Structure formats: structure tokens, C-alpha cells
XYZ file of C-alpha atoms in Angstrom:
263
model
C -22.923 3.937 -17.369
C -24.873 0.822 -17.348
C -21.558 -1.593 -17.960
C -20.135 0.627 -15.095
C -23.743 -0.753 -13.143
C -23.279 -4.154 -13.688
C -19.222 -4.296 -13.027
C -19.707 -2.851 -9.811
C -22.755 -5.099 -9.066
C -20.207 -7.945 -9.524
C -17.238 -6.877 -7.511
C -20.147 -6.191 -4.325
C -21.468 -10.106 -5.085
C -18.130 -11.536 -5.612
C -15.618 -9.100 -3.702
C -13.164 -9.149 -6.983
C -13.139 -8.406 -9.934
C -11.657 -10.395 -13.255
C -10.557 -7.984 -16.404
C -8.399 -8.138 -19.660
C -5.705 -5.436 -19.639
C -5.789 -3.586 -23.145
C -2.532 -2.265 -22.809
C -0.488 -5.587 -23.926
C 2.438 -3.692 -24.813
C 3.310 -2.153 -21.679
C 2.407 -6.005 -19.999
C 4.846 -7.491 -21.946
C 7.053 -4.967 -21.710
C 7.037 -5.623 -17.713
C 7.382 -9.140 -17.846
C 10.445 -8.538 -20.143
C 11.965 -6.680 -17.968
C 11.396 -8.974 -14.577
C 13.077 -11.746 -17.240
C 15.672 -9.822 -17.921
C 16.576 -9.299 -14.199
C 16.086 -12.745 -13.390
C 18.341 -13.951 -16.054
C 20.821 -11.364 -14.717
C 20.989 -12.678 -11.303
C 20.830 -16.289 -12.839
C 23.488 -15.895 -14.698
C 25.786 -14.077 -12.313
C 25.204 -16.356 -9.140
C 24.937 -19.576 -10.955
C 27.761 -18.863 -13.800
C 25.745 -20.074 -16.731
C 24.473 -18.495 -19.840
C 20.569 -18.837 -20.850
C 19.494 -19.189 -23.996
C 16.292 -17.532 -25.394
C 14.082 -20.382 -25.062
C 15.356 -21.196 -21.716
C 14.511 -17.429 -20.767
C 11.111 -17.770 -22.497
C 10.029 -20.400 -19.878
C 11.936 -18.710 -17.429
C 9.058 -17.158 -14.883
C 7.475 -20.668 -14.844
C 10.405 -22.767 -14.291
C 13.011 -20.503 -12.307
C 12.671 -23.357 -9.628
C 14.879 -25.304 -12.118
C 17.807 -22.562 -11.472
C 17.627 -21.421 -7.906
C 17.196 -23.247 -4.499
C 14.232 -21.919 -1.823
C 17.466 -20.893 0.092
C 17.783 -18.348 -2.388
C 14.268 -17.175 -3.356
C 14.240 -14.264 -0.716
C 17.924 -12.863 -2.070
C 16.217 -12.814 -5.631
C 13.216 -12.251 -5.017
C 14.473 -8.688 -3.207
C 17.189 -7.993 -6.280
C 13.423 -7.885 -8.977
C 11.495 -5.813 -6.324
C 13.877 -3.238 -5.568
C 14.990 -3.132 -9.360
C 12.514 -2.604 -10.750
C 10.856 -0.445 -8.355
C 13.598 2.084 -8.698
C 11.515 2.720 -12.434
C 9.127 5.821 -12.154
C 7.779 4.242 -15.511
C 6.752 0.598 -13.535
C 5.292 2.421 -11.324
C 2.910 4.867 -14.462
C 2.508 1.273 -16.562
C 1.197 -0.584 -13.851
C -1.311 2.262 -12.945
C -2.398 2.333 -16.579
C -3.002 -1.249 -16.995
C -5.924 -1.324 -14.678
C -6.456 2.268 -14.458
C -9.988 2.278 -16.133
C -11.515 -0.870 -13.708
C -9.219 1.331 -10.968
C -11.203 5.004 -11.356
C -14.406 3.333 -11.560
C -13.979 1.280 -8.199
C -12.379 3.508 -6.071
C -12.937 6.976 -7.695
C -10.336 9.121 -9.876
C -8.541 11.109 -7.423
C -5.874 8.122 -5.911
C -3.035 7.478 -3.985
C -0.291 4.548 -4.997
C 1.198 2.241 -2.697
C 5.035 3.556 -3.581
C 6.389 -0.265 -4.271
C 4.661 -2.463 -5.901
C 4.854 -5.882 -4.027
C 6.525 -9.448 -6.035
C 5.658 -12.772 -4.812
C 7.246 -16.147 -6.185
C 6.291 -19.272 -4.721
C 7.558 -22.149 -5.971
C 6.687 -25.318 -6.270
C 6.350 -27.435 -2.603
C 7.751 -24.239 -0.967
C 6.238 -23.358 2.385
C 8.430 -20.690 2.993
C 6.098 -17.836 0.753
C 2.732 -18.716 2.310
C 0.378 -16.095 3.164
C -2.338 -17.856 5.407
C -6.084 -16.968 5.433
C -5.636 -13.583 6.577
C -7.614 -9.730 5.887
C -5.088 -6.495 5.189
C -7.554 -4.758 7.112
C -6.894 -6.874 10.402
C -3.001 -5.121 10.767
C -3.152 -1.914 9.673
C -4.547 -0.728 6.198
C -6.941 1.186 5.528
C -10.737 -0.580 4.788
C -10.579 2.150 1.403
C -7.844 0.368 -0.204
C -8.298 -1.737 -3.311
C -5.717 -3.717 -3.996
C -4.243 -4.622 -7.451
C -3.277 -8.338 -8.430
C -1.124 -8.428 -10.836
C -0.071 -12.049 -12.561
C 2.958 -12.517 -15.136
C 1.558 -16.323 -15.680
C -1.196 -18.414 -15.875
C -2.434 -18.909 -12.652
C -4.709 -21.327 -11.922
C -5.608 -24.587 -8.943
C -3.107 -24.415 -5.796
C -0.494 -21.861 -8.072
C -3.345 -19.190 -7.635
C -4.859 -17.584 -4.103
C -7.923 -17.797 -2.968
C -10.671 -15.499 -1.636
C -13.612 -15.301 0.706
C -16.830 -13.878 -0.376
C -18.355 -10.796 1.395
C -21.571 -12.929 2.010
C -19.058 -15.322 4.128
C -16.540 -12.743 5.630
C -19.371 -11.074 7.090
C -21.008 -14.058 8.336
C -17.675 -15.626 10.203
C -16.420 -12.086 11.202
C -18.850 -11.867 13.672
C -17.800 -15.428 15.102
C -14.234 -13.933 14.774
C -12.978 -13.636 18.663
C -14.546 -16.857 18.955
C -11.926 -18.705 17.283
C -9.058 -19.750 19.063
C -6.466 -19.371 16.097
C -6.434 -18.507 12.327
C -6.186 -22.400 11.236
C -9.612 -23.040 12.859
C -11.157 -20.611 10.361
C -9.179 -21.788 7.934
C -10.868 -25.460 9.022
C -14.203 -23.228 8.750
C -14.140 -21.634 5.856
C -11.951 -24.154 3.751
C -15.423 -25.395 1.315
C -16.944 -21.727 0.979
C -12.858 -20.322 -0.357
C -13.315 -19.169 -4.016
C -9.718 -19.815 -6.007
C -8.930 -17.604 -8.974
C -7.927 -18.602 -12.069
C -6.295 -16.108 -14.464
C -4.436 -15.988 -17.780
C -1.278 -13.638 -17.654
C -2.829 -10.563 -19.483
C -5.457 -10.450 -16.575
C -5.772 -8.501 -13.616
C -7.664 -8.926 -10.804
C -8.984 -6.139 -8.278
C -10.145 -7.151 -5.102
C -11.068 -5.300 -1.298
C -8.687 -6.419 1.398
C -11.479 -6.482 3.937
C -12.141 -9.805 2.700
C -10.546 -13.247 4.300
C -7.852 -14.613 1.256
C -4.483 -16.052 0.925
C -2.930 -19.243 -0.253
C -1.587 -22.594 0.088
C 1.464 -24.371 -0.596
C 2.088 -24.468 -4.412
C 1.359 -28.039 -5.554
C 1.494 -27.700 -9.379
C 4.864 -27.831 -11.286
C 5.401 -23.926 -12.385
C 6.501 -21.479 -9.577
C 3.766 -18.378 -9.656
C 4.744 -14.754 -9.913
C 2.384 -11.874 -9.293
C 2.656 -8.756 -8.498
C 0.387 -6.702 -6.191
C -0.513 -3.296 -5.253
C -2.924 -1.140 -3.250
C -4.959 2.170 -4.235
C -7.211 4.125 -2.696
C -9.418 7.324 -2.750
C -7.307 10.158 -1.485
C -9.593 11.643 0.908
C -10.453 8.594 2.144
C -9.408 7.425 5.760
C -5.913 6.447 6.163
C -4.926 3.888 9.010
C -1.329 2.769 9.679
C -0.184 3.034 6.207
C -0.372 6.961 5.667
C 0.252 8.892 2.788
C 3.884 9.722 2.159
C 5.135 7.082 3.891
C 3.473 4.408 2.071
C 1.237 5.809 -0.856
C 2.098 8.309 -3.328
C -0.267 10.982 -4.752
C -1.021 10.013 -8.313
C -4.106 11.510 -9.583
C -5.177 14.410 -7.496
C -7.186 17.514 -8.782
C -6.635 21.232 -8.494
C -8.768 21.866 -6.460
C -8.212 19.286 -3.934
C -4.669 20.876 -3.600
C -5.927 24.115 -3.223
C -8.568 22.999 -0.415
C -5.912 20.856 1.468
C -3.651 23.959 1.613
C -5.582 26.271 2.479
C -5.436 28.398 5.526
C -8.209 30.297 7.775
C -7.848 34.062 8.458
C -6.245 34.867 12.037
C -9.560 35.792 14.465
């Protein structure tokens, strides 16, 4: 369609792409949950009781409850909590499933956990420095899925190279002697994303991104997870170790099973 023309236009300029989920319900039924988790382990480590407006603000001032000691320990409790839901998994398909189909086609595989980063304020501990997915491992297909439960916005957000740029300092790549010198490089042409929390972002993984230390005075939380065409090359990351069929077709099944008559 021509809207499908012009969103795809934009994610080849730009590398990303920006969207409003429709499916409100089953965001805030998400961020709920992560809440409710987090006031769990709150509650049990620290021996105090929330109360509702205290867990209402919870997501952007947990740094009030727990130390940077702790962040890994809770941050692992969420992840593997809620990961253990087969309906996390379907809801967070769904809420970026149309922007999904139309980038990377409508027969998909799943990364099988969904990823959680927090990083709090002045923490150094959850950086993830200028860096491509592609670089260790993942497949160039992949399309990965950002998923923010707040307002994310100035050094709380990440940041993102263009494809204009990445391909212009990729081919200077092995002449760098370490990531921080294209960090030095690129540090003007970065793009930072700003999103409300009932966005989503979509972005390629072949492009240089990352972020800083958090400098604002709410900790981020975002979720992220990677899709990609079925048939498309795999890399390190293969399918059943690390992506789950999702949407595949009948006769995709029937061609990947089938067998050649003995000669």
C-alpha cells in the first residue's frame, strides 16, 4: 500500500522506525505485571509495604528502593518471571505485529526471551557501548523490537547511527584502534530517541547504537526483542536454540519436511 511505501522509505533513511501501539490494553497490562513483580521482590528483600501511589511511580523511581548492588539479582527475578508467560511472549508479538509483518515479512521466528534492561540513574554498570548485533553473532535479517515501559527521552534513551553513517565509518572500521575512537568519531552524527511509553520502536541491528550513562533522575526500563524472516539466514543464534517459530505457513512446513525419492 502506499502508507506501507512511505513507512518503509523511512526506516531505509532513518534505520528505525517510531509507532503508536494500538493495543493499550495488553501494554498496560505488561507494565502491570513487571510492577507487580517489582513490588514483590521490593517488598520481600527490603521488608516494607508499598502503597499504590508509591507503586504507580514505581518503574521510574525503583532507584529509590534498591542499591546498583542489587539491580542484576532483580533485574534477573522480572526477566525470568515473566518470561515463563506463553501470553508475554503472544502480547508482545501483537503489539508491533502490524509495523513487524510489513518490515520483515509474515512468516517469523521469535527470539524465545524477551530481553529487560534497567539502568538507573549514574549507574555505569548497565552500559551497552557503541556497538552492532551483527558484529558477534546475529543474523544481518533480524529486526529487533524496542520495547519502553516509560518515557524515554535525553541520556535515559539510546542512541542510533544512521545507515548513511554506518556505511560510511564501516569501511574505516579495522582502522580504528578500539570502539571508544569511533565512539570519539561518530559522537555528533548519533541520533537519540525519544519515546513516550505506548511507543515502540523497530530498528536493524546492522546499525552502530547503544547508550550512555543515565544522567536524568528516573531509572529507564525497556524491553527488547529480535524477529526475523524464517527462511532467512541464520548465524550464531539458530532457530531452536534462540528463536521460536511463530508465524509459519503450511506450506513452508510441508517444503522443509519434505524428502526426495531414493535414486
Amino acid at each position: 500500500s502506499k502508507r506501507e511505501k512511505i513507512l518503509q522509505k523511512k526506516f531505509f533513511k532513518n534505520g528505525y522506525l517510531i509507532f503508536d501501539i494500538d493495543q493499550k490494553k495488553d501494554l498496560n497490562e505488561i507494565k502491570k505485571k513487571v510492577i507487580s513483580l517489582s513490588s514483590e521482590w521490593i517488598e520481600k528483600k527490603k521488608l516494607i509495604k508499598l502503597s499504590k501511589l508509591k507503586k504507580s511511580k514505581l518503574l521510574d523511581e525503583v532507584h529509590k528502593y534498591i542499591d546498583q548492588s542489587e539491580l542484576n539479582e532483580f533485574r534477573l527475578y522480572i526477566y525470568n518471571r515473566i518470561n515463563q508467560s506463553k501470553s508475554f511472549q503472544k502480547s508482545y508479538y501483537n503489539l508491533g505485529k502490524k509495523y513487524i509483518d510489513m518490515l520483515c515479512g509474515n512468516e517469523l521466528v521469535m527470539q524465545k526471551k524477551c530481553n529487560l534492561s534497567i539502568q538507573m540513574p549514574n549507574d555505569d554498570s548497565s552500559l551497552l557501548p557503541l556497538h552492532a548485533d551483527v558484529w558477534v553473532g546475529d543474523s544481518e535479517y533480524e529486526l529487533v523490537f524496542w520495547l519502553p515501559l516509560v518515557n524515554i527521552y535525553k541520556t535515559k534513551a539510546m542512541y542510533i547511527l544512521s545507515p548513511e553513517e554506518n556505511k560510511k565509518y564501516s569501511k574505516f572500521f579495522f582502522k580504528f584502534k578500539s570502539i571508544d575512537e569511533i565512539y570519539k568519531k561518530v559522537k555528533k552524527k548519533l541520533k537519540w530517541i525519544k519515546l513516550d511509553y505506548g511507543q515502540g520502536l523497530l530498528f536493524s541491528q546492522n546499525l552502530m547504537h547503544g547508550n550512555i550513562v543515565n544522567l536524568e533522575k528516573e531509572t529507564r526500563w525497556s524491553f527488547n526483542c529480535r524477529f526475523k524472516s524464517i527462511l532467512s539466514p541464520y548465524r550464531d543464534k539458530e532457530l531452536g536454540n534462540f528463536f521460536r517459530p511463530i508465524t509459519v505457513r503450511p506450506l513452508t512446513i510441508l517444503g522443509m519436511n519434505y524428502e526426495f525419492p531414493n535414486s
